Amino acid sequence: MSTSTAATEADATAAGGCAGDVPAGWSAPASQAARILLVAAAALVDDDGRVLVAQRPPGKSMAGLWEFPGGKLREGETPEAALVRELAEELGIDISAACLAPFAFASHRYPEFHLLMPLYLCRRWRGTPAPREGQLLAWVRPLRLADYPMPPADVPLVAMLRDYL
């Protein structure tokens, strides 16, 4: 066990947690508050049980990595409303907030911000997803999602989807 891991487990235990329950990669809160970025994402699941992922286009941060479609929330916007808007803009599909089922969330510290990202499952939408922002799209079987390089915040969600779907 490395010194940083030991310190992390000690911090977790002191905070009322169990050292053995500390997830890999967890670190103690930074002394300086990070800007919180709230992003909503959707795992669109088709009739064959495949999940839609999009590759971030050149020129964007983390270009080339694959992610679940979605985007940043606007001021006063709910995650569900953001997904309805973002999926229409990014993919040209129409979804109803009632068709979004909360599934899991990611909480990940990047150097410039801390990302909170609820992930919703969606099995019903109108239209055919098509790339509208220069991204590539792929329908992927849950067991193959790990073959697609993703941003660090998305990686833990892959195992959850694989086990659920």
GROMACS .gro file of N, CA and C in nm:
model
  495
    1MET      N    1   0.085  -0.117   0.000
    1MET     CA    2   0.000   0.000   0.000
    1MET      C    3   0.089   0.123   0.000
    2SER      N    4   0.062   0.216  -0.088
    2SER     CA    5   0.142   0.338  -0.097
    2SER      C    6   0.105   0.433   0.016
    3THR      N    7   0.193   0.528   0.042
    3THR     CA    8   0.168   0.626   0.148
    3THR      C    9   0.042   0.705   0.118
    4SER      N   10   0.024   0.746  -0.009
    4SER     CA   11  -0.094   0.825  -0.042
    4SER      C   12  -0.222   0.744  -0.023
    5THR      N   13  -0.218   0.615  -0.053
    5THR     CA   14  -0.336   0.530  -0.032
    5THR      C   15  -0.363   0.515   0.116
    6ALA      N   16  -0.259   0.497   0.196
    6ALA     CA   17  -0.277   0.483   0.340
    6ALA      C   18  -0.339   0.610   0.398
    7ALA      N   19  -0.291   0.725   0.353
    7ALA     CA   20  -0.349   0.851   0.402
    7ALA      C   21  -0.494   0.862   0.360
    8THR      N   22  -0.523   0.820   0.240
    8THR     CA   23  -0.660   0.825   0.190
    8THR      C   24  -0.751   0.736   0.274
    9GLU      N   25  -0.708   0.613   0.302
    9GLU     CA   26  -0.789   0.523   0.383
    9GLU      C   27  -0.806   0.576   0.524
   10ALA      N   28  -0.700   0.635   0.579
   10ALA     CA   29  -0.711   0.693   0.713
   10ALA      C   30  -0.812   0.806   0.713
   11ASP      N   31  -0.810   0.890   0.610
   11ASP     CA   32  -0.906   0.999   0.600
   11ASP      C   33  -1.048   0.944   0.591
   12ALA      N   34  -1.067   0.839   0.512
   12ALA     CA   35  -1.199   0.781   0.497
   12ALA      C   36  -1.248   0.721   0.628
   13THR      N   37  -1.159   0.653   0.699
   13THR     CA   38  -1.196   0.593   0.826
   13THR      C   39  -1.230   0.701   0.928
   14ALA      N   40  -1.150   0.807   0.932
   14ALA     CA   41  -1.174   0.917   1.026
   14ALA      C   42  -1.308   0.984   0.997
   15ALA      N   43  -1.350   0.983   0.872
   15ALA     CA   44  -1.476   1.047   0.833
   15ALA      C   45  -1.595   0.955   0.855
   16GLY      N   46  -1.572   0.839   0.918
   16GLY     CA   47  -1.682   0.750   0.948
   16GLY      C   48  -1.697   0.637   0.848
   17GLY      N   49  -1.608   0.630   0.751
   17GLY     CA   50  -1.614   0.523   0.651
   17GLY      C   51  -1.530   0.405   0.695
   18CYS      N   52  -1.523   0.306   0.613
   18CYS     CA   53  -1.442   0.188   0.639
   18CYS      C   54  -1.327   0.188   0.542
   19ALA      N   55  -1.206   0.167   0.592
   19ALA     CA   56  -1.089   0.171   0.506
   19ALA      C   57  -1.101   0.073   0.391
   20GLY      N   58  -1.159  -0.042   0.414
   20GLY     CA   59  -1.172  -0.141   0.309
   20GLY      C   60  -1.274  -0.104   0.202
   21ASP      N   61  -1.357  -0.002   0.230
   21ASP     CA   62  -1.460   0.039   0.135
   21ASP      C   63  -1.417   0.154   0.045
   22VAL      N   64  -1.292   0.197   0.055
   22VAL     CA   65  -1.245   0.310  -0.025
   22VAL      C   66  -1.225   0.264  -0.168
   23PRO      N   67  -1.296   0.324  -0.264
   23PRO     CA   68  -1.281   0.283  -0.404
   23PRO      C   69  -1.141   0.314  -0.456
   24ALA      N   70  -1.093   0.232  -0.546
   24ALA     CA   71  -0.964   0.258  -0.608
   24ALA      C   72  -0.966   0.394  -0.674
   25GLY      N   73  -0.861   0.469  -0.654
   25GLY     CA   74  -0.852   0.601  -0.716
   25GLY      C   75  -0.914   0.712  -0.634
   26TRP      N   76  -0.976   0.678  -0.522
   26TRP     CA   77  -1.037   0.781  -0.437
   26TRP      C   78  -0.927   0.860  -0.370
   27SER      N   79  -0.945   0.988  -0.359
   27SER     CA   80  -0.848   1.069  -0.288
   27SER      C   81  -0.920   1.162  -0.192
   28ALA      N   82  -0.847   1.202  -0.088
   28ALA     CA   83  -0.905   1.291   0.012
   28ALA      C   84  -0.940   1.423  -0.053
   29PRO      N   85  -1.042   1.494  -0.005
   29PRO     CA   86  -1.080   1.622  -0.062
   29PRO      C   87  -0.963   1.720  -0.061
   30ALA      N   88  -0.949   1.795  -0.167
   30ALA     CA   89  -0.844   1.896  -0.174
   30ALA      C   90  -0.877   2.009  -0.079
   31SER      N   91  -0.774   2.073  -0.027
   31SER     CA   92  -0.798   2.181   0.068
   31SER      C   93  -0.862   2.301  -0.002
   32GLN      N   94  -0.842   2.311  -0.131
   32GLN     CA   95  -0.900   2.422  -0.206
   32GLN      C   96  -1.023   2.373  -0.281
   33ALA      N   97  -1.132   2.445  -0.270
   33ALA     CA   98  -1.256   2.404  -0.335
   33ALA      C   99  -1.241   2.412  -0.486
   34ALA      N  100  -1.287   2.310  -0.554
   34ALA     CA  101  -1.285   2.307  -0.700
   34ALA      C  102  -1.419   2.354  -0.753
   35ARG      N  103  -1.414   2.412  -0.871
   35ARG     CA  104  -1.538   2.450  -0.939
   35ARG      C  105  -1.614   2.322  -0.973
   36ILE      N  106  -1.742   2.319  -0.940
   36ILE     CA  107  -1.826   2.202  -0.969
   36ILE      C  108  -1.887   2.220  -1.107
   37LEU      N  109  -1.871   2.119  -1.191
   37LEU     CA  110  -1.930   2.120  -1.324
   37LEU      C  111  -2.034   2.009  -1.327
   38LEU      N  112  -2.159   2.045  -1.353
   38LEU     CA  113  -2.267   1.948  -1.359
   38LEU      C  114  -2.300   1.918  -1.504
   39VAL      N  115  -2.285   1.791  -1.540
   39VAL     CA  116  -2.309   1.744  -1.676
   39VAL      C  117  -2.404   1.625  -1.668
   40ALA      N  118  -2.502   1.618  -1.754
   40ALA     CA  119  -2.594   1.504  -1.758
   40ALA      C  120  -2.561   1.421  -1.881
   41ALA      N  121  -2.570   1.288  -1.867
   41ALA     CA  122  -2.539   1.198  -1.978
   41ALA      C  123  -2.646   1.089  -1.986
   42ALA      N  124  -2.659   1.032  -2.105
   42ALA     CA  125  -2.757   0.925  -2.127
   42ALA      C  126  -2.692   0.804  -2.191
   43ALA      N  127  -2.729   0.689  -2.141
   43ALA     CA  128  -2.694   0.563  -2.207
   43ALA      C  129  -2.818   0.526  -2.288
   44LEU      N  130  -2.814   0.557  -2.417
   44LEU     CA  131  -2.923   0.520  -2.506
   44LEU      C  132  -2.907   0.372  -2.539
   45VAL      N  133  -3.010   0.293  -2.512
   45VAL     CA  134  -3.004   0.149  -2.532
   45VAL      C  135  -3.104   0.112  -2.639
   46ASP      N  136  -3.055   0.050  -2.747
   46ASP     CA  137  -3.144   0.015  -2.858
   46ASP      C  138  -3.211  -0.120  -2.835
   47ASP      N  139  -3.295  -0.160  -2.928
   47ASP     CA  140  -3.371  -0.285  -2.915
   47ASP      C  141  -3.283  -0.409  -2.909
   48ASP      N  142  -3.158  -0.398  -2.958
   48ASP     CA  143  -3.064  -0.510  -2.953
   48ASP      C  144  -2.978  -0.507  -2.827
   49GLY      N  145  -3.005  -0.412  -2.736
   49GLY     CA  146  -2.929  -0.404  -2.612
   49GLY      C  147  -2.796  -0.334  -2.624
   50ARG      N  148  -2.772  -0.267  -2.737
   50ARG     CA  149  -2.647  -0.193  -2.756
   50ARG      C  150  -2.661  -0.052  -2.701
   51VAL      N  151  -2.547   0.005  -2.662
   51VAL     CA  152  -2.542   0.139  -2.603
   51VAL      C  153  -2.473   0.233  -2.702
   52LEU      N  154  -2.528   0.352  -2.717
   52LEU     CA  155  -2.469   0.451  -2.807
   52LEU      C  156  -2.360   0.529  -2.735
   53VAL      N  157  -2.243   0.536  -2.797
   53VAL     CA  158  -2.134   0.621  -2.748
   53VAL      C  159  -2.091   0.712  -2.862
   54ALA      N  160  -2.037   0.828  -2.823
   54ALA     CA  161  -1.994   0.928  -2.921
   54ALA      C  162  -1.847   0.959  -2.897
   55GLN      N  163  -1.772   0.974  -3.006
   55GLN     CA  164  -1.631   1.009  -2.994
   55GLN      C  165  -1.617   1.160  -2.999
   56ARG      N  166  -1.545   1.215  -2.901
   56ARG     CA  167  -1.525   1.360  -2.895
   56ARG      C  168  -1.444   1.403  -3.017
   57PRO      N  169  -1.492   1.506  -3.088
   57PRO     CA  170  -1.426   1.546  -3.213
   57PRO      C  171  -1.297   1.624  -3.187
   58PRO      N  172  -1.212   1.634  -3.290
   58PRO     CA  173  -1.090   1.713  -3.279
   58PRO      C  174  -1.123   1.857  -3.239
   59GLY      N  175  -1.036   1.916  -3.159
   59GLY     CA  176  -1.056   2.054  -3.117
   59GLY      C  177  -1.125   2.068  -2.982
   60LYS      N  178  -1.189   1.962  -2.935
   60LYS     CA  179  -1.253   1.965  -2.803
   60LYS      C  180  -1.158   1.902  -2.702
   61SER      N  181  -1.177   1.937  -2.575
   61SER     CA  182  -1.095   1.872  -2.473
   61SER      C  183  -1.124   1.722  -2.476
   62MET      N  184  -1.023   1.643  -2.450
   62MET     CA  185  -1.032   1.498  -2.451
   62MET      C  186  -1.076   1.444  -2.588
   63ALA      N  187  -1.035   1.513  -2.693
   63ALA     CA  188  -1.068   1.471  -2.830
   63ALA      C  189  -1.023   1.326  -2.852
   64GLY      N  190  -1.106   1.251  -2.922
   64GLY     CA  191  -1.074   1.112  -2.954
   64GLY      C  192  -1.128   1.013  -2.853
   65LEU      N  193  -1.163   1.058  -2.734
   65LEU     CA  194  -1.219   0.967  -2.635
   65LEU      C  195  -1.369   0.950  -2.661
   66TRP      N  196  -1.421   0.836  -2.619
   66TRP     CA  197  -1.563   0.804  -2.637
   66TRP      C  198  -1.638   0.838  -2.509
   67GLU      N  199  -1.763   0.881  -2.522
   67GLU     CA  200  -1.842   0.920  -2.406
   67GLU      C  201  -1.989   0.891  -2.431
   68PHE      N  202  -2.065   0.898  -2.323
   68PHE     CA  203  -2.210   0.887  -2.333
   68PHE      C  204  -2.263   1.024  -2.374
   69PRO      N  205  -2.356   1.032  -2.467
   69PRO     CA  206  -2.408   1.162  -2.511
   69PRO      C  207  -2.470   1.241  -2.396
   70GLY      N  208  -2.460   1.371  -2.406
   70GLY     CA  209  -2.516   1.460  -2.306
   70GLY      C  210  -2.441   1.591  -2.305
   71GLY      N  211  -2.450   1.664  -2.197
   71GLY     CA  212  -2.380   1.790  -2.190
   71GLY      C  213  -2.405   1.867  -2.063
   72LYS      N  214  -2.348   1.987  -2.061
   72LYS     CA  215  -2.354   2.074  -1.943
   72LYS      C  216  -2.495   2.126  -1.920
   73LEU      N  217  -2.527   2.140  -1.793
   73LEU     CA  218  -2.654   2.201  -1.755
   73LEU      C  219  -2.641   2.352  -1.762
   74ARG      N  220  -2.745   2.417  -1.809
   74ARG     CA  221  -2.752   2.562  -1.806
   74ARG      C  222  -2.805   2.606  -1.670
   75GLU      N  223  -2.785   2.732  -1.638
   75GLU     CA  224  -2.834   2.787  -1.512
   75GLU      C  225  -2.983   2.758  -1.495
   76GLY      N  226  -3.019   2.696  -1.382
   76GLY     CA  227  -3.159   2.668  -1.351
   76GLY      C  228  -3.218   2.547  -1.423
   77GLU      N  229  -3.140   2.478  -1.504
   77GLU     CA  230  -3.189   2.365  -1.583
   77GLU      C  231  -3.175   2.235  -1.503
   78THR      N  232  -3.273   2.147  -1.514
   78THR     CA  233  -3.263   2.016  -1.451
   78THR      C  234  -3.179   1.925  -1.541
   79PRO      N  235  -3.123   1.818  -1.484
   79PRO     CA  236  -3.049   1.723  -1.568
   79PRO      C  237  -3.135   1.665  -1.680
   80GLU      N  238  -3.261   1.637  -1.649
   80GLU     CA  239  -3.349   1.579  -1.751
   80GLU      C  240  -3.375   1.678  -1.864
   81ALA      N  241  -3.399   1.804  -1.830
   81ALA     CA  242  -3.422   1.906  -1.933
   81ALA      C  243  -3.296   1.926  -2.017
   82ALA      N  244  -3.180   1.921  -1.952
   82ALA     CA  245  -3.053   1.935  -2.025
   82ALA      C  246  -3.037   1.821  -2.126
   83LEU      N  247  -3.072   1.699  -2.085
   83LEU     CA  248  -3.060   1.586  -2.178
   83LEU      C  249  -3.156   1.596  -2.295
   84VAL      N  250  -3.279   1.637  -2.269
   84VAL     CA  251  -3.375   1.656  -2.378
   84VAL      C  252  -3.316   1.755  -2.479
   85ARG      N  253  -3.262   1.867  -2.430
   85ARG     CA  254  -3.204   1.969  -2.516
   85ARG      C  255  -3.077   1.918  -2.586
   86GLU      N  256  -2.985   1.861  -2.509
   86GLU     CA  257  -2.856   1.819  -2.564
   86GLU      C  258  -2.870   1.706  -2.667
   87LEU      N  259  -2.958   1.610  -2.641
   87LEU     CA  260  -2.974   1.499  -2.735
   87LEU      C  261  -3.039   1.546  -2.865
   88ALA      N  262  -3.125   1.646  -2.857
   88ALA     CA  263  -3.181   1.705  -2.979
   88ALA      C  264  -3.071   1.777  -3.057
   89GLU      N  265  -2.987   1.854  -2.987
   89GLU     CA  266  -2.880   1.930  -3.053
   89GLU      C  267  -2.771   1.838  -3.109
   90GLU      N  268  -2.727   1.741  -3.029
   90GLU     CA  269  -2.613   1.656  -3.067
   90GLU      C  270  -2.650   1.544  -3.164
   91LEU      N  271  -2.770   1.488  -3.146
   91LEU     CA  272  -2.807   1.366  -3.219
   91LEU      C  273  -2.932   1.379  -3.304
   92GLY      N  274  -3.005   1.488  -3.289
   92GLY     CA  275  -3.127   1.507  -3.367
   92GLY      C  276  -3.240   1.415  -3.326
   93ILE      N  277  -3.241   1.371  -3.201
   93ILE     CA  278  -3.350   1.285  -3.156
   93ILE      C  279  -3.435   1.359  -3.053
   94ASP      N  280  -3.558   1.313  -3.041
   94ASP     CA  281  -3.654   1.373  -2.949
   94ASP      C  282  -3.681   1.272  -2.838
   95ILE      N  283  -3.654   1.312  -2.716
   95ILE     CA  284  -3.684   1.224  -2.603
   95ILE      C  285  -3.774   1.299  -2.506
   96SER      N  286  -3.843   1.224  -2.425
   96SER     CA  287  -3.926   1.280  -2.320
   96SER      C  288  -3.852   1.259  -2.188
   97ALA      N  289  -3.856   1.357  -2.100
   97ALA     CA  290  -3.793   1.343  -1.969
   97ALA      C  291  -3.848   1.220  -1.896
   98ALA      N  292  -3.974   1.184  -1.922
   98ALA     CA  293  -4.034   1.067  -1.857
   98ALA      C  294  -3.968   0.937  -1.900
   99CYS      N  295  -3.895   0.938  -2.012
   99CYS     CA  296  -3.828   0.817  -2.062
   99CYS      C  297  -3.684   0.806  -2.011
  100LEU      N  298  -3.642   0.898  -1.927
  100LEU     CA  299  -3.507   0.896  -1.870
  100LEU      C  300  -3.513   0.834  -1.731
  101ALA      N  301  -3.445   0.721  -1.713
  101ALA     CA  302  -3.442   0.654  -1.584
  101ALA      C  303  -3.306   0.678  -1.519
  102PRO      N  304  -3.304   0.743  -1.401
  102PRO     CA  305  -3.176   0.763  -1.332
  102PRO      C  306  -3.109   0.629  -1.308
  103PHE      N  307  -2.980   0.621  -1.342
  103PHE     CA  308  -2.909   0.493  -1.331
  103PHE      C  309  -2.793   0.498  -1.233
  104ALA      N  310  -2.704   0.593  -1.250
  104ALA     CA  311  -2.583   0.602  -1.166
  104ALA      C  312  -2.530   0.744  -1.181
  105PHE      N  313  -2.422   0.773  -1.112
  105PHE     CA  314  -2.358   0.902  -1.133
  105PHE      C  315  -2.208   0.888  -1.117
  106ALA      N  316  -2.137   0.980  -1.179
  106ALA     CA  317  -1.992   0.987  -1.166
  106ALA      C  318  -1.956   1.113  -1.091
  107SER      N  319  -1.853   1.102  -1.008
  107SER     CA  320  -1.798   1.217  -0.936
  107SER      C  321  -1.647   1.206  -0.954
  108HIS      N  322  -1.590   1.299  -1.030
  108HIS     CA  323  -1.448   1.287  -1.065
  108HIS      C  324  -1.380   1.423  -1.062
  109ARG      N  325  -1.264   1.428  -1.000
  109ARG     CA  326  -1.185   1.552  -0.994
  109ARG      C  327  -1.090   1.557  -1.112
  110TYR      N  328  -1.109   1.657  -1.197
  110TYR     CA  329  -1.015   1.689  -1.303
  110TYR      C  330  -0.930   1.806  -1.252
  111PRO      N  331  -0.819   1.837  -1.317
  111PRO     CA  332  -0.734   1.946  -1.266
  111PRO      C  333  -0.804   2.080  -1.254
  112GLU      N  334  -0.894   2.113  -1.346
  112GLU     CA  335  -0.958   2.245  -1.347
  112GLU      C  336  -1.094   2.250  -1.280
  113PHE      N  337  -1.157   2.135  -1.255
  113PHE     CA  338  -1.293   2.132  -1.200
  113PHE      C  339  -1.323   1.995  -1.143
  114HIS      N  340  -1.434   1.986  -1.071
  114HIS     CA  341  -1.484   1.858  -1.022
  114HIS      C  342  -1.614   1.829  -1.097
  115LEU      N  343  -1.618   1.717  -1.166
  115LEU     CA  344  -1.734   1.679  -1.247
  115LEU      C  345  -1.832   1.595  -1.167
  116LEU      N  346  -1.957   1.634  -1.169
  116LEU     CA  347  -2.068   1.551  -1.121
  116LEU      C  348  -2.154   1.521  -1.242
  117MET      N  349  -2.175   1.393  -1.269
  117MET     CA  350  -2.246   1.355  -1.390
  117MET      C  351  -2.347   1.244  -1.362
  118PRO      N  352  -2.476   1.281  -1.354
  118PRO     CA  353  -2.576   1.175  -1.348
  118PRO      C  354  -2.588   1.107  -1.485
  119LEU      N  355  -2.599   0.975  -1.482
  119LEU     CA  356  -2.618   0.897  -1.604
  119LEU      C  357  -2.758   0.837  -1.600
  120TYR      N  358  -2.832   0.860  -1.707
  120TYR     CA  359  -2.967   0.809  -1.720
  120TYR      C  360  -2.970   0.700  -1.826
  121LEU      N  361  -3.059   0.603  -1.809
  121LEU     CA  362  -3.086   0.505  -1.914
  121LEU      C  363  -3.205   0.555  -1.994
  122CYS      N  364  -3.198   0.536  -2.125
  122CYS     CA  365  -3.309   0.574  -2.211
  122CYS      C  366  -3.325   0.467  -2.319
  123ARG      N  367  -3.443   0.410  -2.327
  123ARG     CA  368  -3.473   0.305  -2.426
  123ARG      C  369  -3.574   0.349  -2.530
  124ARG      N  370  -3.630   0.469  -2.515
  124ARG     CA  371  -3.732   0.516  -2.611
  124ARG      C  372  -3.702   0.659  -2.652
  125TRP      N  373  -3.702   0.681  -2.782
  125TRP     CA  374  -3.683   0.815  -2.838
  125TRP      C  375  -3.743   0.817  -2.977
  126ARG      N  376  -3.762   0.935  -3.030
  126ARG     CA  377  -3.812   0.950  -3.166
  126ARG      C  378  -3.699   1.000  -3.254
  127GLY      N  379  -3.687   0.940  -3.372
  127GLY     CA  380  -3.583   0.977  -3.465
  127GLY      C  381  -3.467   0.877  -3.461
  128THR      N  382  -3.375   0.896  -3.553
  128THR     CA  383  -3.256   0.811  -3.561
  128THR      C  384  -3.136   0.894  -3.521
  129PRO      N  385  -3.062   0.852  -3.417
  129PRO     CA  386  -2.945   0.930  -3.376
  129PRO      C  387  -2.846   0.947  -3.492
  130ALA      N  388  -2.807   1.070  -3.515
  130ALA     CA  389  -2.711   1.104  -3.620
  130ALA      C  390  -2.616   1.211  -3.565
  131PRO      N  391  -2.489   1.204  -3.601
  131PRO     CA  392  -2.394   1.303  -3.549
  131PRO      C  393  -2.421   1.442  -3.606
  132ARG      N  394  -2.434   1.541  -3.519
  132ARG     CA  395  -2.461   1.678  -3.563
  132ARG      C  396  -2.352   1.775  -3.523
  133GLU      N  397  -2.250   1.725  -3.449
  133GLU     CA  398  -2.144   1.815  -3.401
  133GLU      C  399  -2.006   1.762  -3.435
  134GLY      N  400  -1.994   1.689  -3.544
  134GLY     CA  401  -1.864   1.640  -3.589
  134GLY      C  402  -1.814   1.516  -3.516
  135GLN      N  403  -1.896   1.458  -3.431
  135GLN     CA  404  -1.856   1.341  -3.355
  135GLN      C  405  -1.885   1.213  -3.434
  136LEU      N  406  -1.813   1.107  -3.402
  136LEU     CA  407  -1.846   0.974  -3.454
  136LEU      C  408  -1.938   0.907  -3.354
  137LEU      N  409  -2.025   0.820  -3.403
  137LEU     CA  410  -2.116   0.745  -3.316
  137LEU      C  411  -2.091   0.596  -3.334
  138ALA      N  412  -2.113   0.521  -3.227
  138ALA     CA  413  -2.100   0.375  -3.234
  138ALA      C  414  -2.202   0.312  -3.141
  139TRP      N  415  -2.271   0.210  -3.192
  139TRP     CA  416  -2.359   0.129  -3.108
  139TRP      C  417  -2.276   0.011  -3.060
  140VAL      N  418  -2.264  -0.003  -2.929
  140VAL     CA  419  -2.169  -0.098  -2.871
  140VAL      C  420  -2.240  -0.191  -2.773
  141ARG      N  421  -2.210  -0.318  -2.782
  141ARG     CA  422  -2.261  -0.414  -2.684
  141ARG      C  423  -2.197  -0.382  -2.549
  142PRO      N  424  -2.273  -0.394  -2.440
  142PRO     CA  425  -2.220  -0.360  -2.308
  142PRO      C  426  -2.087  -0.428  -2.275
  143LEU      N  427  -2.070  -0.553  -2.315
  143LEU     CA  428  -1.945  -0.624  -2.287
  143LEU      C  429  -1.826  -0.566  -2.363
  144ARG      N  430  -1.850  -0.486  -2.467
  144ARG     CA  431  -1.742  -0.428  -2.548
  144ARG      C  432  -1.716  -0.281  -2.515
  145LEU      N  433  -1.793  -0.220  -2.426
  145LEU     CA  434  -1.775  -0.078  -2.394
  145LEU      C  435  -1.634  -0.049  -2.344
  146ALA      N  436  -1.575  -0.141  -2.269
  146ALA     CA  437  -1.440  -0.119  -2.216
  146ALA      C  438  -1.335  -0.113  -2.326
  147ASP      N  439  -1.369  -0.154  -2.448
  147ASP     CA  440  -1.276  -0.146  -2.561
  147ASP      C  441  -1.264  -0.005  -2.616
  148TYR      N  442  -1.350   0.084  -2.573
  148TYR     CA  443  -1.353   0.222  -2.622
  148TYR      C  444  -1.291   0.314  -2.516
  149PRO      N  445  -1.179   0.379  -2.547
  149PRO     CA  446  -1.118   0.468  -2.448
  149PRO      C  447  -1.212   0.582  -2.412
  150MET      N  448  -1.230   0.603  -2.282
  150MET     CA  449  -1.325   0.703  -2.232
  150MET      C  450  -1.258   0.796  -2.133
  151PRO      N  451  -1.318   0.914  -2.111
  151PRO     CA  452  -1.267   1.003  -2.005
  151PRO      C  453  -1.272   0.930  -1.871
  152PRO      N  454  -1.183   0.965  -1.778
  152PRO     CA  455  -1.179   0.896  -1.649
  152PRO      C  456  -1.312   0.891  -1.575
  153ALA      N  457  -1.393   0.995  -1.585
  153ALA     CA  458  -1.521   0.997  -1.513
  153ALA      C  459  -1.618   0.892  -1.566
  154ASP      N  460  -1.607   0.857  -1.694
  154ASP     CA  461  -1.700   0.762  -1.755
  154ASP      C  462  -1.664   0.616  -1.727
  155VAL      N  463  -1.538   0.590  -1.700
  155VAL     CA  464  -1.489   0.452  -1.689
  155VAL      C  465  -1.566   0.369  -1.585
  156PRO      N  466  -1.588   0.419  -1.462
  156PRO     CA  467  -1.662   0.335  -1.366
  156PRO      C  468  -1.805   0.304  -1.409
  157LEU      N  469  -1.863   0.390  -1.490
  157LEU     CA  470  -2.001   0.369  -1.535
  157LEU      C  471  -2.010   0.251  -1.631
  158VAL      N  472  -1.902   0.223  -1.703
  158VAL     CA  473  -1.901   0.112  -1.799
  158VAL      C  474  -1.926  -0.020  -1.729
  159ALA      N  475  -1.858  -0.045  -1.617
  159ALA     CA  476  -1.877  -0.171  -1.544
  159ALA      C  477  -2.020  -0.183  -1.493
  160MET      N  478  -2.076  -0.072  -1.445
  160MET     CA  479  -2.214  -0.075  -1.396
  160MET      C  480  -2.311  -0.109  -1.508
  161LEU      N  481  -2.292  -0.048  -1.624
  161LEU     CA  482  -2.379  -0.077  -1.739
  161LEU      C  483  -2.364  -0.222  -1.783
  162ARG      N  484  -2.240  -0.268  -1.790
  162ARG     CA  485  -2.214  -0.406  -1.832
  162ARG      C  486  -2.287  -0.503  -1.740
  163ASP      N  487  -2.280  -0.479  -1.609
  163ASP     CA  488  -2.343  -0.570  -1.514
  163ASP      C  489  -2.495  -0.560  -1.516
  164TYR      N  490  -2.548  -0.443  -1.546
  164TYR     CA  491  -2.694  -0.422  -1.546
  164TYR      C  492  -2.759  -0.470  -1.675
  165LEU      N  493  -2.695  -0.438  -1.787
  165LEU     CA  494  -2.754  -0.472  -1.917
  165LEU      C  495  -2.714  -0.613  -1.953
   0.00000   0.00000   0.00000
